[in-house]
Amino acid sequence: MTSISKKTGVLAVYANRRIPMPKIIKTSADGKAVPSTNDTAHLMGANVFWNYGYNGSGIRVAVIDTGINASHPELSGKVIAAESFVKKIYGYDKDEPDPTDIEGHGTACAGIIAGKGLDPRGQGMAPGALLMNARIFPATGGGATWAAIVAAIEWATYGPDGISNSGDEADVISMSIGGGEIYNSPIWLAVREATAQGSVVVVSAGNAGDDQIASMSIGDPGNSPECISVGATDPYYTDLDFYYGQYTSLGPTIALAVKPDIAAPSGTTVIYYTGGYTGSAWHGTSFSCPHTSGAAALIIDYIKQHGFSREKYPWVAKSVLMISASPLYATEATLRVKYEDMIVGAGVVNLTAAYNELSSGVISPSEYSQWLYVLPTKIPVGVSNSTSKVPEHLPYYPYYDRVFINQTIYFNFSIIASHNTTINISFVGNFTQALNVHSPLIVDVDSPTTYWEFNFTVKPDAIEGIYVGQIIFNDTNYGVSRVVPIVFKVVKPKMRVLFDLKHTDWSIDYRYGQYRLWVRAFEVLNNVSVDMLHYSYKGDLTVDILRKYDLVVFPDTASAKPIFLENGTY
């Protein structure tokens, strides 16, 4: 293993982990009309694109899943390429060469994306789109291997002929899959390469939110920076989707960035892999993902008809979807609850607004708008403004309501843009009087999603009290900017705690993960400062560092991934 890892071009060596097969969550009709995908397509505004001649015609969408039943009438003639990656060379027990769906999940997702609409229950978001079928789950269970997922992404990115830009590549890659987060995931690298080549990658956020208790529950690869990560709303845009609780996963990710990026409907009837349609509603971010993949296909159809080439697809699709998103509101007694970044990202997909963005100005490959979006949209941010779901919904990222003298906070802003550019960052307000900022204030945006780390330490002589202001992201090249309000209270801590992440790679062992409410008890209820020593910290944990703290916490001092030995065992 050591000799392999030292070879030129090898970034790392990983055990071939498995991502579990997605669970299908079904609810019975109970005598009520179950919404169809035709209902949700109109809810999202897909019909606006259809009415103007953009139905995804000729756009290729790869579905990496359990396979597709290509003979289903709603999908007949649509599957133009198919491959099973369930092979021994990718870590399975045996070869299963047939790419046909073995469980129903993949066919349902394909129908949501590109169903012909012979029946309202089979209406696809982009009924003119074509499909590429990449099967990664074995019939015997046991989950999909990382090797198979990476191979499937590569196949979709370069097309069956393996040659870039030969015309057989996927314009959109849709993955309703997810597993536990891990540092430096190899799937991230595959998603990054797919994006660089011009494929828009859309991934489900995950179903592990547990009524907003389980923060940092976004799955891998939905946590990858470049993808469009999708949370789940109900099929009416009146609340988050519900099945024995609100399940949709919430951020931040292991990269300390906001995810999901956006949210879309779930809980409709879908096409059934053995033929016909389901009588029950199928729930999960698995089905919000293909709604968004189909939405991306419509946007790509629009810009393709306006002369755009493939390398621009990820830049425009993601930025337009996010900047045109609408807020998600719910009703709670007499309060109108607005959901926030940590669970819906920019908001819910609104294709009517997206079409208006695209059509409201000049649009050509050489001249089009800079659609600039920044997450988080405010600091601090949480799940919603609910007054009854406390403390689960309170702002917690990147801090609760206060910061402490000598405390260091660091996290990533996500900058989403439709053009590569340079962003100048400036500050307004008195909050900088309390902080030493350690971050560069000029950011080169050279990919559709760029992370800017905001790293600051509260000054030792900061005066206790309330501080407010704005962080301004200014693109002088295109004359657009985004403003993020910031507020905090500076407090002198009664005690200082160091949360040591250097000695564990368990992804949820963060102040933002499974220790979120524990940190609140320290900071908000007792005015005890909690610092994090990140896993990526390269220095030693010296006596001088330890002397600064009254308590050091070492959570899960064990490895979440195999450690390879010289002889190749682990």
Coordinates of C-alpha atoms in Angstrom, one line a residue:
M1 CA 0.0 0.0 0.0
T2 CA 2.8 2.4 0.8
S3 CA 4.5 1.8 -2.6
I4 CA 1.2 2.4 -4.4
S5 CA 0.6 5.6 -2.5
K6 CA 4.0 6.9 -3.5
K7 CA 3.4 6.5 -7.2
T8 CA 3.1 9.6 -9.3
G9 CA -0.5 10.8 -9.6
V10 CA -1.8 8.7 -6.7
L11 CA -3.3 11.2 -4.2
A12 CA -4.4 8.6 -1.6
V13 CA -5.3 4.9 -1.1
Y14 CA -8.7 4.1 0.3
A15 CA -10.5 1.0 1.4
N16 CA -13.3 0.2 -1.0
R17 CA -16.2 1.3 1.3
R18 CA -19.8 0.7 0.4
I19 CA -22.8 3.1 0.3
P20 CA -26.0 1.4 1.4
M21 CA -28.9 1.0 -1.1
P22 CA -31.4 3.8 -0.5
K23 CA -34.5 2.9 1.4
I24 CA -37.8 3.6 -0.3
I25 CA -40.1 5.3 2.2
K26 CA -43.8 4.7 1.2
T27 CA -47.0 6.1 2.6
S28 CA -50.4 4.8 1.7
A29 CA -53.1 6.9 0.1
D30 CA -55.5 6.6 3.1
G31 CA -58.4 7.5 0.9
K32 CA -56.7 10.8 -0.2
A33 CA -55.5 11.8 -3.6
V34 CA -51.7 11.2 -3.8
P35 CA -49.9 14.0 -5.6
S36 CA -48.4 13.0 -8.9
T37 CA -45.1 14.1 -10.5
N38 CA -47.3 16.1 -12.9
D39 CA -48.4 18.1 -9.9
T40 CA -44.9 18.7 -8.6
A41 CA -43.6 19.6 -12.1
H42 CA -46.2 22.3 -12.3
L43 CA -45.5 23.3 -8.7
M44 CA -41.9 23.9 -9.6
G45 CA -42.7 25.7 -12.8
A46 CA -41.4 23.2 -15.3
N47 CA -44.4 23.9 -17.5
V48 CA -43.1 27.4 -18.1
F49 CA -40.0 26.0 -19.8
W50 CA -42.2 23.5 -21.7
N51 CA -44.5 26.3 -22.9
Y52 CA -41.6 28.2 -24.5
G53 CA -40.2 25.1 -26.2
Y54 CA -37.7 23.8 -23.7
N55 CA -38.5 20.3 -22.5
G56 CA -35.0 18.9 -22.2
S57 CA -35.0 17.6 -25.7
G58 CA -31.7 15.8 -26.4
I59 CA -30.2 16.5 -23.0
R60 CA -28.5 13.5 -21.6
V61 CA -29.1 12.6 -17.9
A62 CA -27.1 9.8 -16.3
V63 CA -28.9 8.0 -13.4
I64 CA -26.4 6.3 -11.2
D65 CA -28.6 4.0 -9.1
T66 CA -30.2 0.5 -9.0
G67 CA -30.7 0.4 -12.8
I68 CA -33.5 1.4 -15.1
N69 CA -36.3 -0.6 -16.6
A70 CA -35.9 0.8 -20.1
S71 CA -39.0 -1.1 -21.4
H72 CA -41.4 0.9 -19.1
P73 CA -43.8 2.8 -21.5
E74 CA -42.9 6.1 -19.9
L75 CA -39.2 5.5 -20.7
S76 CA -39.5 3.6 -23.9
G77 CA -36.8 4.7 -26.4
K78 CA -35.2 7.1 -23.8
V79 CA -32.3 5.0 -22.5
I80 CA -29.5 5.5 -25.0
A81 CA -26.6 4.0 -23.0
A82 CA -26.6 1.4 -20.2
E83 CA -23.8 -0.2 -18.2
S84 CA -23.7 -2.3 -15.0
F85 CA -20.8 -1.6 -12.7
V86 CA -21.7 -4.5 -10.5
K87 CA -18.5 -6.3 -11.3
K88 CA -15.8 -8.1 -9.4
I89 CA -13.2 -5.7 -10.5
Y90 CA -15.1 -3.0 -8.5
G91 CA -15.2 -5.1 -5.3
Y92 CA -18.4 -7.1 -5.7
D93 CA -18.7 -10.9 -5.1
K94 CA -19.7 -11.6 -8.7
D95 CA -20.4 -9.9 -12.0
E96 CA -24.0 -8.9 -12.7
P97 CA -23.8 -7.6 -16.3
D98 CA -27.5 -6.8 -16.7
P99 CA -28.2 -3.0 -16.1
T100 CA -31.9 -3.5 -15.7
D101 CA -33.4 -2.2 -12.4
I102 CA -33.4 -4.8 -9.6
E103 CA -35.4 -2.9 -7.0
G104 CA -37.3 0.1 -8.4
H105 CA -35.5 3.0 -7.0
G106 CA -33.6 3.9 -10.2
T107 CA -36.6 3.6 -12.5
A108 CA -38.6 5.8 -10.2
C109 CA -35.9 8.5 -10.3
A110 CA -35.6 8.1 -14.1
G111 CA -39.3 8.7 -14.5
I112 CA -39.2 11.8 -12.4
I113 CA -36.5 13.2 -14.6
A114 CA -37.7 12.2 -18.1
G115 CA -41.0 10.4 -18.0
K116 CA -43.1 11.0 -21.1
G117 CA -46.2 11.9 -19.2
L118 CA -48.4 9.3 -20.7
D119 CA -50.1 9.4 -17.3
P120 CA -49.8 12.2 -14.8
R121 CA -48.1 9.8 -12.5
G122 CA -45.3 9.4 -15.0
Q123 CA -44.7 13.0 -15.9
G124 CA -41.0 13.9 -16.0
M125 CA -39.6 17.2 -15.3
A126 CA -37.8 17.2 -18.7
P127 CA -39.9 14.8 -20.8
G128 CA -37.7 15.3 -23.9
A129 CA -34.5 14.3 -22.1
L130 CA -32.5 11.1 -22.8
L131 CA -31.2 8.7 -20.1
M132 CA -27.9 7.0 -19.4
N133 CA -28.4 4.0 -17.0
A134 CA -25.5 3.2 -14.7
R135 CA -26.3 0.4 -12.3
I136 CA -24.2 0.3 -9.1
F137 CA -26.2 -1.8 -6.7
P138 CA -26.1 -5.6 -6.6
A139 CA -29.2 -7.8 -6.4
T140 CA -27.9 -9.5 -3.3
G141 CA -27.7 -6.3 -1.3
G142 CA -24.6 -5.0 0.5
G143 CA -24.5 -1.6 -1.0
A144 CA -22.6 0.0 -3.9
T145 CA -18.8 0.2 -3.7
W146 CA -16.8 3.4 -3.9
A147 CA -14.9 1.9 -6.9
A148 CA -18.2 1.3 -8.8
I149 CA -19.5 4.8 -8.0
V150 CA -16.3 6.5 -9.2
A151 CA -16.3 4.3 -12.3
A152 CA -19.9 5.1 -13.1
I153 CA -19.3 8.9 -12.7
E154 CA -16.3 8.6 -15.0
W155 CA -18.4 6.7 -17.6
A156 CA -21.1 9.3 -17.5
T157 CA -18.6 12.2 -17.6
Y158 CA -16.6 10.9 -20.6
G159 CA -19.4 8.9 -22.2
P160 CA -19.3 5.2 -23.2
D161 CA -16.5 5.8 -25.6
G162 CA -14.3 7.3 -22.9
I163 CA -13.4 10.3 -25.0
S164 CA -14.1 13.8 -23.7
N165 CA -16.4 16.0 -25.7
S166 CA -17.2 13.4 -28.4
G167 CA -20.9 14.0 -27.9
D168 CA -21.9 10.9 -25.9
E169 CA -21.3 12.4 -22.4
A170 CA -23.9 13.1 -19.7
D171 CA -25.0 16.7 -19.4
V172 CA -26.5 15.9 -16.0
I173 CA -25.5 13.2 -13.5
S174 CA -28.2 12.3 -11.0
M175 CA -27.3 10.4 -7.9
S176 CA -29.9 9.6 -5.3
I177 CA -27.3 7.9 -3.0
G178 CA -25.4 8.7 0.1
G179 CA -23.2 7.4 2.9
G180 CA -21.3 8.7 5.9
E181 CA -19.0 11.6 5.4
I182 CA -15.3 11.1 5.3
Y183 CA -12.4 13.5 4.9
N184 CA -11.0 13.7 1.4
S185 CA -13.6 11.4 -0.2
P186 CA -12.5 9.9 -3.5
I187 CA -16.0 10.5 -4.8
W188 CA -15.5 14.2 -4.3
L189 CA -12.6 14.0 -6.8
A190 CA -14.8 12.3 -9.3
V191 CA -17.6 14.9 -8.9
R192 CA -15.0 17.7 -9.3
E193 CA -13.7 16.2 -12.5
A194 CA -17.2 15.7 -13.8
T195 CA -18.0 19.3 -13.1
A196 CA -14.8 20.5 -14.7
Q197 CA -15.7 18.5 -17.9
G198 CA -19.2 20.1 -18.1
S199 CA -21.5 17.7 -16.3
V200 CA -24.0 19.1 -13.8
V201 CA -23.9 16.7 -10.8
V202 CA -27.0 16.6 -8.6
V203 CA -27.1 14.5 -5.4
S204 CA -29.6 13.8 -2.7
A205 CA -28.8 15.4 0.7
G206 CA -29.9 12.4 2.7
N207 CA -32.7 11.3 5.0
A208 CA -30.8 11.4 8.4
G209 CA -32.0 14.8 9.8
D210 CA -34.1 13.2 12.6
D211 CA -36.4 16.2 13.1
Q212 CA -33.4 18.6 12.9
I213 CA -31.6 16.9 15.8
A214 CA -29.0 15.3 13.5
S215 CA -27.0 18.2 12.1
M216 CA -23.9 17.4 9.9
S217 CA -26.0 14.6 8.4
I218 CA -25.5 15.4 4.7
G219 CA -24.4 12.2 3.0
D220 CA -21.4 11.6 0.8
P221 CA -21.3 12.6 -2.1
G222 CA -24.1 15.1 -1.4
N223 CA -21.5 17.0 0.7
S224 CA -19.1 17.5 -2.3
P225 CA -18.5 21.2 -2.9
E226 CA -19.3 21.1 -6.7
C227 CA -22.5 19.2 -6.7
I228 CA -26.0 20.5 -6.2
S229 CA -27.1 18.9 -3.0
V230 CA -30.9 18.6 -2.6
G231 CA -33.1 18.5 0.5
A232 CA -36.7 17.4 0.6
T233 CA -39.9 19.4 0.9
D234 CA -43.5 18.1 0.9
P235 CA -45.2 17.9 -2.6
Y236 CA -47.0 21.2 -2.0
Y237 CA -44.1 23.5 -0.9
T238 CA -45.9 24.0 2.4
D239 CA -43.3 22.4 4.7
L240 CA -40.4 20.0 4.8
D241 CA -41.4 16.5 3.8
F242 CA -42.7 14.3 6.6
Y243 CA -42.5 10.6 7.3
Y244 CA -42.5 9.7 11.0
G245 CA -40.8 13.1 11.4
Q246 CA -39.1 15.5 9.1
Y247 CA -36.2 13.4 7.8
T248 CA -34.3 15.7 5.4
S249 CA -30.6 16.0 6.3
L250 CA -29.1 19.3 7.4
G251 CA -25.6 20.9 7.4
P252 CA -23.0 21.9 7.7
T253 CA -20.7 19.4 5.9
I254 CA -17.4 18.0 7.0
A255 CA -15.9 20.9 4.9
L256 CA -17.6 23.4 7.3
A257 CA -19.8 24.6 4.4
V258 CA -23.6 25.0 4.1
K259 CA -25.4 22.2 2.5
P260 CA -28.0 21.4 1.0
D261 CA -27.8 23.9 -1.8
I262 CA -31.5 23.8 -2.5
A263 CA -34.7 21.8 -1.8
A264 CA -37.3 20.2 -4.0
P265 CA -40.5 18.1 -3.6
S266 CA -40.8 14.5 -2.5
G267 CA -43.8 12.4 -1.6
T268 CA -45.5 11.7 -4.9
T269 CA -46.6 8.6 -6.9
V270 CA -43.9 7.4 -9.3
I271 CA -43.5 4.9 -12.1
Y272 CA -43.0 1.3 -10.9
Y273 CA -40.1 -0.7 -12.3
T274 CA -42.2 -3.8 -13.2
G275 CA -44.7 -1.6 -15.1
G276 CA -47.4 0.8 -14.2
Y277 CA -47.3 3.3 -11.3
T278 CA -47.2 3.2 -7.6
G279 CA -50.4 3.7 -5.6
S280 CA -48.5 5.1 -2.7
A281 CA -46.4 8.1 -2.3
W282 CA -42.6 7.6 -2.3
H283 CA -40.6 9.8 0.1
G284 CA -37.0 10.8 0.5
T285 CA -34.4 13.2 -0.8
S286 CA -33.9 10.4 -3.3
F287 CA -36.9 11.8 -5.2
S288 CA -36.1 15.4 -4.6
C289 CA -32.8 14.9 -6.4
P290 CA -34.3 13.8 -9.7
H291 CA -36.8 16.7 -9.6
T292 CA -33.8 19.0 -9.5
S293 CA -31.9 17.0 -12.1
G294 CA -34.8 17.4 -14.4
A295 CA -34.9 21.1 -13.6
A296 CA -31.2 21.4 -14.5
A297 CA -31.9 19.6 -17.8
L298 CA -34.5 22.3 -18.7
I299 CA -32.0 25.1 -17.9
I300 CA -29.3 23.3 -20.0
D301 CA -31.8 22.9 -22.9
Y302 CA -32.4 26.7 -22.7
I303 CA -28.7 27.7 -22.8
K304 CA -27.8 25.0 -25.3
Q305 CA -30.4 26.4 -27.7
H306 CA -28.7 29.8 -27.1
G307 CA -25.3 28.4 -28.2
F308 CA -23.7 27.6 -24.9
S309 CA -21.1 24.7 -24.9
R310 CA -21.0 22.0 -22.3
E311 CA -18.2 23.5 -20.1
K312 CA -20.6 26.3 -19.1
Y313 CA -23.5 24.0 -18.0
P314 CA -22.4 23.6 -14.4
W315 CA -21.7 27.3 -14.0
V316 CA -25.1 28.5 -15.3
A317 CA -27.3 25.6 -14.0
K318 CA -26.3 25.8 -10.4
S319 CA -26.1 29.6 -10.1
V320 CA -29.5 30.1 -11.8
L321 CA -31.2 27.4 -9.7
M322 CA -29.9 29.0 -6.5
I323 CA -30.4 32.7 -7.3
S324 CA -34.0 32.0 -8.4
A325 CA -34.9 29.8 -5.5
S326 CA -37.9 30.8 -3.3
P327 CA -38.1 30.7 0.5
L328 CA -39.9 27.8 2.1
Y329 CA -42.5 28.8 4.6
A330 CA -44.6 26.7 7.0
T331 CA -47.4 27.6 9.4
E332 CA -46.9 27.1 13.2
A333 CA -49.8 28.3 15.2
T334 CA -50.0 32.0 14.5
L335 CA -46.3 32.2 13.3
R336 CA -45.2 32.0 9.7
V337 CA -42.1 29.9 9.9
K338 CA -39.3 30.6 7.4
Y339 CA -36.8 27.8 6.9
E340 CA -33.1 28.8 6.7
D341 CA -29.9 27.8 5.0
M342 CA -28.9 24.8 7.1
I343 CA -31.8 22.8 5.9
V344 CA -33.0 24.3 2.5
G345 CA -29.9 26.1 1.3
A346 CA -30.9 28.9 -1.1
G347 CA -34.6 27.8 -0.9
V348 CA -36.9 25.7 -3.1
V349 CA -36.5 25.2 -6.8
N350 CA -38.6 27.8 -8.7
L351 CA -38.4 27.3 -12.4
T352 CA -40.7 30.2 -13.2
A353 CA -38.2 32.6 -11.6
A354 CA -35.3 30.7 -13.3
Y355 CA -36.9 31.2 -16.7
N356 CA -37.4 34.9 -15.9
E357 CA -33.7 35.1 -15.0
L358 CA -32.6 33.5 -18.2
S359 CA -34.9 35.4 -20.5
S360 CA -34.8 38.9 -18.9
G361 CA -31.5 40.0 -20.5
V362 CA -29.1 39.3 -23.3
I363 CA -27.9 35.7 -23.2
S364 CA -25.2 34.3 -25.5
P365 CA -22.0 32.4 -24.9
S366 CA -20.1 35.7 -24.9
E367 CA -22.6 37.8 -22.9
Y368 CA -24.8 36.7 -20.1
S369 CA -25.5 37.7 -16.5
Q370 CA -23.2 37.0 -13.5
W371 CA -25.6 35.1 -11.2
L372 CA -23.8 35.3 -7.9
Y373 CA -25.0 33.6 -4.8
V374 CA -23.4 33.2 -1.3
L375 CA -24.1 30.8 1.5
P376 CA -24.6 31.3 4.4
T377 CA -26.9 34.2 3.7
K378 CA -26.6 35.5 7.3
I379 CA -24.5 34.9 10.4
P380 CA -25.4 33.1 12.6
V381 CA -27.9 30.9 10.8
G382 CA -29.9 27.8 11.7
V383 CA -32.9 25.8 10.7
S384 CA -35.8 28.3 11.0
N385 CA -37.3 31.1 13.0
S386 CA -39.6 28.7 14.9
T387 CA -40.3 29.7 18.5
S388 CA -41.5 26.2 19.5
K389 CA -38.7 24.1 18.0
V390 CA -36.1 25.3 20.4
P391 CA -33.2 24.7 20.7
E392 CA -33.2 22.5 17.5
H393 CA -34.0 25.4 15.1
L394 CA -31.9 28.1 16.8
P395 CA -29.0 29.6 14.8
Y396 CA -25.9 27.6 15.6
Y397 CA -23.6 28.1 12.6
P398 CA -20.9 29.2 12.9
Y399 CA -21.8 30.1 16.5
Y400 CA -24.9 30.5 18.6
D401 CA -25.6 34.1 19.6
R402 CA -22.2 34.9 21.1
V403 CA -18.5 34.6 20.7
F404 CA -15.9 34.7 23.4
I405 CA -12.8 36.7 24.1
N406 CA -9.8 34.9 22.5
Q407 CA -12.0 32.4 20.8
T408 CA -11.2 31.4 17.2
I409 CA -14.0 30.6 14.7
Y410 CA -13.5 29.3 11.2
F411 CA -15.9 28.1 8.5
N412 CA -16.4 28.3 4.8
F413 CA -18.6 30.6 2.7
S414 CA -19.8 29.0 -0.5
I415 CA -19.5 31.4 -3.5
I416 CA -21.6 30.2 -6.5
A417 CA -21.1 32.1 -9.7
S418 CA -22.0 31.8 -13.4
H419 CA -18.6 33.3 -14.5
N420 CA -15.1 32.9 -13.3
T421 CA -14.1 36.2 -11.6
T422 CA -12.4 37.8 -8.6
I423 CA -14.4 38.7 -5.5
N424 CA -13.3 41.5 -3.2
I425 CA -14.5 41.1 0.4
S426 CA -15.1 44.1 2.6
F427 CA -16.7 44.8 6.0
V428 CA -19.2 47.4 7.2
G429 CA -20.2 47.9 10.8
N430 CA -18.6 47.8 14.2
F431 CA -18.1 44.0 14.4
T432 CA -14.5 44.2 13.0
Q433 CA -13.6 46.2 16.1
A434 CA -13.9 43.0 18.1
L435 CA -12.1 40.7 15.7
N436 CA -8.7 39.8 14.3
V437 CA -9.5 38.5 10.8
H438 CA -7.0 36.0 9.4
S439 CA -8.5 35.4 6.0
P440 CA -7.5 36.9 2.6
L441 CA -10.0 39.4 1.3
I442 CA -9.5 38.7 -2.4
V443 CA -10.9 35.4 -3.7
D444 CA -10.4 34.0 -7.2
V445 CA -13.5 32.2 -8.4
D446 CA -12.3 29.6 -10.9
S447 CA -15.0 27.0 -10.5
P448 CA -18.8 27.1 -10.2
T449 CA -18.5 26.7 -6.4
T450 CA -15.6 28.3 -4.5
Y451 CA -15.0 28.1 -0.8
W452 CA -13.7 31.1 1.1
E453 CA -12.6 30.4 4.7
F454 CA -13.6 33.1 7.1
N455 CA -11.2 32.7 10.0
F456 CA -11.2 35.1 13.0
T457 CA -10.2 35.4 16.6
V458 CA -12.0 37.6 19.1
K459 CA -9.5 40.2 20.3
P460 CA -8.3 39.9 23.9
D461 CA -9.3 43.5 24.7
A462 CA -12.7 43.3 22.9
I463 CA -15.4 45.1 24.9
E464 CA -18.3 42.9 25.9
G465 CA -21.5 43.8 24.1
I466 CA -23.4 43.5 20.9
Y467 CA -21.7 43.9 17.5
V468 CA -23.3 44.1 14.1
G469 CA -22.4 44.6 10.5
Q470 CA -22.2 43.2 7.0
I471 CA -19.8 41.1 5.0
I472 CA -19.9 42.3 1.3
F473 CA -18.8 40.0 -1.5
N474 CA -18.2 42.4 -4.5
D475 CA -17.6 41.3 -8.1
T476 CA -16.3 44.5 -9.7
N477 CA -15.8 42.7 -13.0
Y478 CA -19.5 42.2 -13.5
G479 CA -20.9 44.9 -11.1
V480 CA -22.8 42.6 -8.8
S481 CA -22.5 41.9 -5.0
R482 CA -24.0 39.9 -2.2
V483 CA -24.3 41.2 1.3
V484 CA -24.3 38.9 4.4
P485 CA -25.4 40.5 7.7
I486 CA -23.5 39.4 10.8
V487 CA -24.3 39.9 14.5
F488 CA -22.9 38.5 17.7
K489 CA -22.4 39.3 21.4
V490 CA -18.9 39.3 22.8
V491 CA -18.6 37.6 26.2
K492 CA -15.7 37.0 28.6
P493 CA -15.7 33.3 29.2
K494 CA -16.0 31.7 32.6
M495 CA -14.0 28.8 31.4
R496 CA -12.3 27.6 28.1
V497 CA -12.7 24.2 26.5
L498 CA -10.7 22.7 23.6
F499 CA -12.6 20.3 21.4
D500 CA -9.8 18.1 19.9
L501 CA -10.7 16.8 16.5
K502 CA -7.0 16.2 15.5
H503 CA -7.2 12.7 17.0
T504 CA -10.4 11.5 15.3
D505 CA -11.7 11.4 11.8
W506 CA -15.3 10.7 12.8
S507 CA -17.2 13.2 10.7
I508 CA -20.0 14.1 13.2
D509 CA -17.7 14.8 16.1
Y510 CA -18.0 18.5 15.7
R511 CA -19.5 21.4 17.6
Y512 CA -21.9 21.5 14.7
G513 CA -22.6 17.8 14.6
Q514 CA -23.6 15.4 17.4
Y515 CA -22.2 17.8 20.0
R516 CA -24.2 20.8 18.8
L517 CA -26.6 20.9 21.8
W518 CA -23.8 20.0 24.2
V519 CA -21.9 23.1 22.9
R520 CA -25.0 25.2 23.4
A521 CA -25.2 24.0 27.0
F522 CA -21.6 25.2 27.5
E523 CA -21.7 28.4 25.6
V524 CA -25.2 29.8 25.8
L525 CA -26.3 28.5 29.2
N526 CA -23.0 28.7 31.0
N527 CA -20.8 31.2 29.1
V528 CA -18.1 28.6 28.5
S529 CA -16.0 29.1 25.3
V530 CA -15.5 26.0 23.1
D531 CA -12.7 26.0 20.5
M532 CA -12.1 23.3 17.9
L533 CA -8.7 21.9 17.0
H534 CA -9.4 20.7 13.5
Y535 CA -8.5 17.3 12.1
S536 CA -6.3 18.9 9.5
Y537 CA -4.2 20.8 12.0
K538 CA -0.6 19.9 11.2
G539 CA 1.1 21.2 14.4
D540 CA 1.7 19.4 17.6
L541 CA -0.7 19.6 20.6
T542 CA 1.8 21.3 22.8
V543 CA 1.8 22.2 26.5
D544 CA 1.6 25.9 25.5
I545 CA -1.6 25.2 23.6
L546 CA -3.1 23.1 26.4
R547 CA -2.3 25.8 29.0
K548 CA -4.8 28.1 27.3
Y549 CA -7.7 25.8 28.3
D550 CA -9.4 24.6 31.4
L551 CA -10.7 21.4 29.8
V552 CA -9.7 19.4 26.7
V553 CA -12.3 17.0 25.2
F554 CA -11.1 14.1 23.0
P555 CA -14.2 12.6 21.3
D556 CA -13.9 9.2 19.7
T557 CA -10.1 8.9 19.6
A558 CA -10.3 6.2 16.9
S559 CA -10.1 6.0 13.1
A560 CA -13.3 5.8 11.1
K561 CA -11.4 4.4 8.1
P562 CA -8.9 1.5 7.9
I563 CA -5.3 2.3 8.5
F564 CA -3.2 0.4 6.0
L565 CA 0.0 -1.4 7.1
E566 CA 3.2 -1.9 5.2
N567 CA 2.2 -5.5 4.2
G568 CA -1.1 -4.3 2.7
T569 CA -3.4 -5.4 5.6
Y570 CA -5.3 -3.0 7.7

